[in-house]
Short mmCIF file of C-alpha atoms in Angstrom, two decimals:
data_model
loop_
_atom_site.label_atom_id
_atom_site.label_comp_id
_atom_site.label_asym_id
_atom_site.label_seq_id
_atom_site.Cartn_x
_atom_site.Cartn_y
_atom_site.Cartn_z
CA MET A 1 63.12 67.04 120.15
CA ILE A 2 61.66 66.26 123.61
CA ASP A 3 59.61 63.16 123.97
CA THR A 4 56.10 63.55 125.35
CA PRO A 5 55.85 61.84 128.85
CA GLU A 6 53.77 58.68 129.10
CA PHE A 7 51.05 60.44 131.20
CA SER A 8 51.15 63.98 129.95
CA HIS A 9 48.15 66.30 130.79
CA ILE A 10 49.14 69.74 129.71
CA VAL A 11 47.40 72.92 131.14
CA ARG A 12 48.02 76.15 129.63
CA LEU A 13 48.48 79.14 132.09
CA SER A 14 45.84 81.03 130.13
CA GLU A 15 43.31 78.30 131.10
CA ILE A 16 43.92 78.82 134.84
CA GLY A 17 41.81 81.54 136.24
CA SER A 18 41.74 83.29 139.53
CA LYS A 19 39.46 80.73 141.14
CA PRO A 20 40.65 77.32 142.20
CA GLN A 21 40.07 74.45 139.86
CA SER A 22 39.48 70.90 140.88
CA GLY A 23 39.89 67.71 138.90
CA LYS A 24 40.70 64.09 138.58
CA LEU A 25 43.21 62.36 136.36
CA ALA A 26 43.36 58.66 135.71
CA ALA A 27 45.94 56.75 133.75
CA ASP A 28 44.56 54.48 131.13
CA ALA A 29 46.05 50.95 130.50
CA GLU A 30 48.50 52.12 127.81
CA GLU A 31 49.82 54.98 129.99
CA ARG A 32 50.08 52.73 133.05
CA ASN A 33 52.13 50.06 131.07
CA ALA A 34 54.41 52.72 129.66
CA LEU A 35 54.95 54.14 133.19
CA ALA A 36 55.68 50.64 134.56
CA LEU A 37 58.29 50.17 131.89
CA ARG A 38 59.79 53.59 132.65
CA PHE A 39 59.88 52.92 136.42
CA ASP A 40 61.12 49.37 135.93
CA ILE A 41 58.30 47.74 137.83
CA PRO A 42 56.12 44.69 136.80
CA LYS A 43 52.73 46.32 136.73
CA ILE A 44 50.65 49.40 137.52
CA SER A 45 47.00 48.25 137.86
CA SER A 46 45.57 51.65 138.62
CA MET A 47 46.68 55.20 139.04
CA THR A 48 44.35 58.10 139.77
CA ALA A 49 44.80 61.58 141.31
CA THR A 50 42.32 64.13 142.59
CA TYR A 51 43.75 67.68 142.61
CA LYS A 52 43.17 71.35 143.20
CA LEU A 53 44.95 73.96 141.04
CA VAL A 54 45.30 77.57 142.33
CA ALA A 55 47.23 80.46 140.70
CA GLY A 56 49.09 82.50 143.18
CA GLU A 57 51.89 85.06 143.60
CA ARG A 58 54.64 82.42 143.97
CA GLY A 59 53.37 80.23 141.13
CA ILE A 60 50.67 77.66 140.44
CA ALA A 61 49.88 75.55 143.49
CA PHE A 62 48.97 71.89 142.57
CA THR A 63 47.75 69.87 145.62
CA GLY A 64 45.86 66.64 145.96
CA SER A 65 46.04 63.00 146.54
CA LEU A 66 47.43 60.07 144.51
CA ALA A 67 46.14 56.48 144.70
CA SER A 68 47.76 53.58 142.82
CA ASP A 69 47.76 49.80 142.99
CA LEU A 70 50.75 48.26 141.45
CA HIS A 71 53.40 45.47 141.66
CA GLN A 72 57.08 45.93 142.57
CA SER A 73 59.75 43.34 142.43
CA CYS A 74 60.96 42.12 145.86
CA ALA A 75 64.58 43.25 146.39
CA ILE A 76 65.60 39.80 147.69
CA THR A 77 63.45 37.36 145.76
CA GLY A 78 62.50 39.23 142.56
CA GLU A 79 59.01 38.14 143.10
CA ALA A 80 56.27 40.61 142.15
CA ILE A 81 54.49 41.87 145.28
CA PRO A 82 51.29 43.91 145.32
CA VAL A 83 51.69 47.53 146.61
CA LYS A 84 49.09 50.11 147.43
CA ILE A 85 50.23 53.73 147.26
CA ARG A 86 48.16 56.46 148.88
CA ASP A 87 50.02 59.73 148.93
CA GLU A 88 49.27 63.37 149.24
CA PHE A 89 51.25 65.91 147.00
CA ASP A 90 51.86 69.61 147.30
CA ILE A 91 53.65 71.02 144.32
CA LEU A 92 54.38 74.61 143.18
CA PHE A 93 54.85 75.17 139.50
CA VAL A 94 57.21 78.15 138.90
CA PRO A 95 58.56 79.75 135.69
CA LYS A 96 61.88 78.39 134.55
CA PRO A 97 64.38 81.19 135.03
CA ASP A 98 66.10 82.64 131.98
CA PRO A 99 69.72 81.41 131.72
CA GLY A 100 71.04 84.98 131.94
CA ASP A 101 69.19 85.75 135.16
CA LEU A 102 70.89 85.24 138.45
CA GLU A 103 69.27 82.20 139.88
CA GLU A 104 67.96 82.86 143.42
CA GLU A 105 68.46 79.88 145.55
CA ILE A 106 65.18 78.60 147.18
CA GLU A 107 65.41 76.78 150.45
CA LEU A 108 62.59 74.40 151.41
CA THR A 109 61.84 72.83 154.72
CA GLU A 110 60.49 69.32 154.89
CA ASP A 111 56.96 70.69 155.35
CA GLU A 112 57.01 72.78 152.26
CA CYS A 113 55.84 71.80 148.77
CA ASP A 114 58.06 70.49 145.89
CA ILE A 115 59.08 72.97 143.25
CA VAL A 116 58.65 72.07 139.44
CA GLU A 117 59.72 74.54 136.81
CA TYR A 118 57.69 75.06 133.69
CA GLU A 119 58.32 76.61 130.24
CA GLN A 120 56.25 77.96 127.34
CA ALA A 121 53.37 79.10 129.66
CA GLN A 122 52.14 75.51 130.31
CA ILE A 123 52.31 72.95 133.04
CA ASP A 124 52.08 69.18 132.86
CA LEU A 125 49.88 67.82 135.64
CA GLY A 126 50.27 64.21 134.50
CA GLU A 127 54.10 64.23 134.50
CA ALA A 128 54.00 65.80 138.04
CA ILE A 129 51.73 63.00 139.24
CA ALA A 130 53.84 60.37 137.56
CA GLN A 131 57.03 61.74 139.33
CA THR A 132 55.01 61.80 142.61
CA LEU A 133 54.18 58.07 142.10
CA TYR A 134 57.86 57.17 141.41
CA LEU A 135 59.05 59.09 144.40
CA SER A 136 56.48 57.12 146.49
CA LEU A 137 57.83 53.75 145.50
CA ASP A 138 59.86 51.79 148.10
CA PRO A 139 63.43 51.63 146.64
CA TYR A 140 63.92 48.19 148.32
CA PRO A 141 60.60 46.50 148.56
CA ARG A 142 60.57 43.14 150.49
CA GLY A 143 58.07 40.38 150.02
CA PRO A 144 56.72 37.98 152.71
CA ASP A 145 59.37 35.45 151.99
CA ALA A 146 62.24 37.90 151.75
CA ASP A 147 63.76 37.20 155.22
CA GLU A 148 63.68 33.45 154.83
CA VAL A 149 65.27 33.56 151.35
CA ALA A 150 67.88 36.00 152.62
CA ARG A 151 68.78 33.65 155.50
CA LYS A 152 69.00 30.69 153.08
CA ARG A 153 71.30 32.65 150.81
CA GLY A 154 73.55 33.79 153.78
CA LEU A 155 72.66 37.42 153.50
CA LYS A 156 72.81 39.52 156.64
CA SER A 157 69.74 41.14 158.02
CA GLU A 158 69.59 44.93 158.14
CA ALA A 159 70.41 44.90 161.84
CA GLU A 160 73.45 42.64 161.30
CA ALA A 161 74.76 44.60 158.34
CA GLY A 162 74.31 48.05 159.96
CA PRO A 163 76.93 49.85 162.14
CA PHE A 164 75.51 48.25 165.39
CA GLY A 165 75.62 44.80 163.86
CA ALA A 166 79.36 45.36 163.21
CA LEU A 167 79.95 46.51 166.83
CA ALA A 168 78.01 43.44 168.05
CA ALA A 169 80.19 41.23 165.99
CA LEU A 170 83.29 42.95 167.30
CA LYS A 171 82.07 42.54 170.87
CA ASP A 172 81.53 38.83 170.26
CA LYS A 173 85.18 38.43 168.91
CA LEU A 174 86.55 40.27 171.94
CA GLY A 175 84.31 38.67 174.56
#
């Protein structure tokens, strides 16, 4: 049995007509708390998305913008820091291929949309928005005191730890 995602908003393909549909989705407090737990972040204060849904030859185009105010833990101090996410999304829902079919490889350029496969003639707009939020999170957020705390703990800065920092250290040893 597959669990229902925390922010699930199912649209059946039969509900999508030939004309573009516009809408807005907002996560309630319970959904935001569940997503914060799933994404291992302290808090999601708000999460809304405005979107346009258009059926086309290649699939169902799902475009729009995401806005979220949340807190992430600083990678150095662990302190919760406020983060504002404002991101555009461009997703194409396509049918999941049958296992027996030869799967045609799809190459995407950086400018093209993300591909999400669907089954059972339905798409989940909420889960696509939740995944967009997750991908928008900084994997190593740094709070305002991060550099000072890192120095006190003897951690190298990004410049010192990178390849050019290693070359500079070698030059100092040789010089």
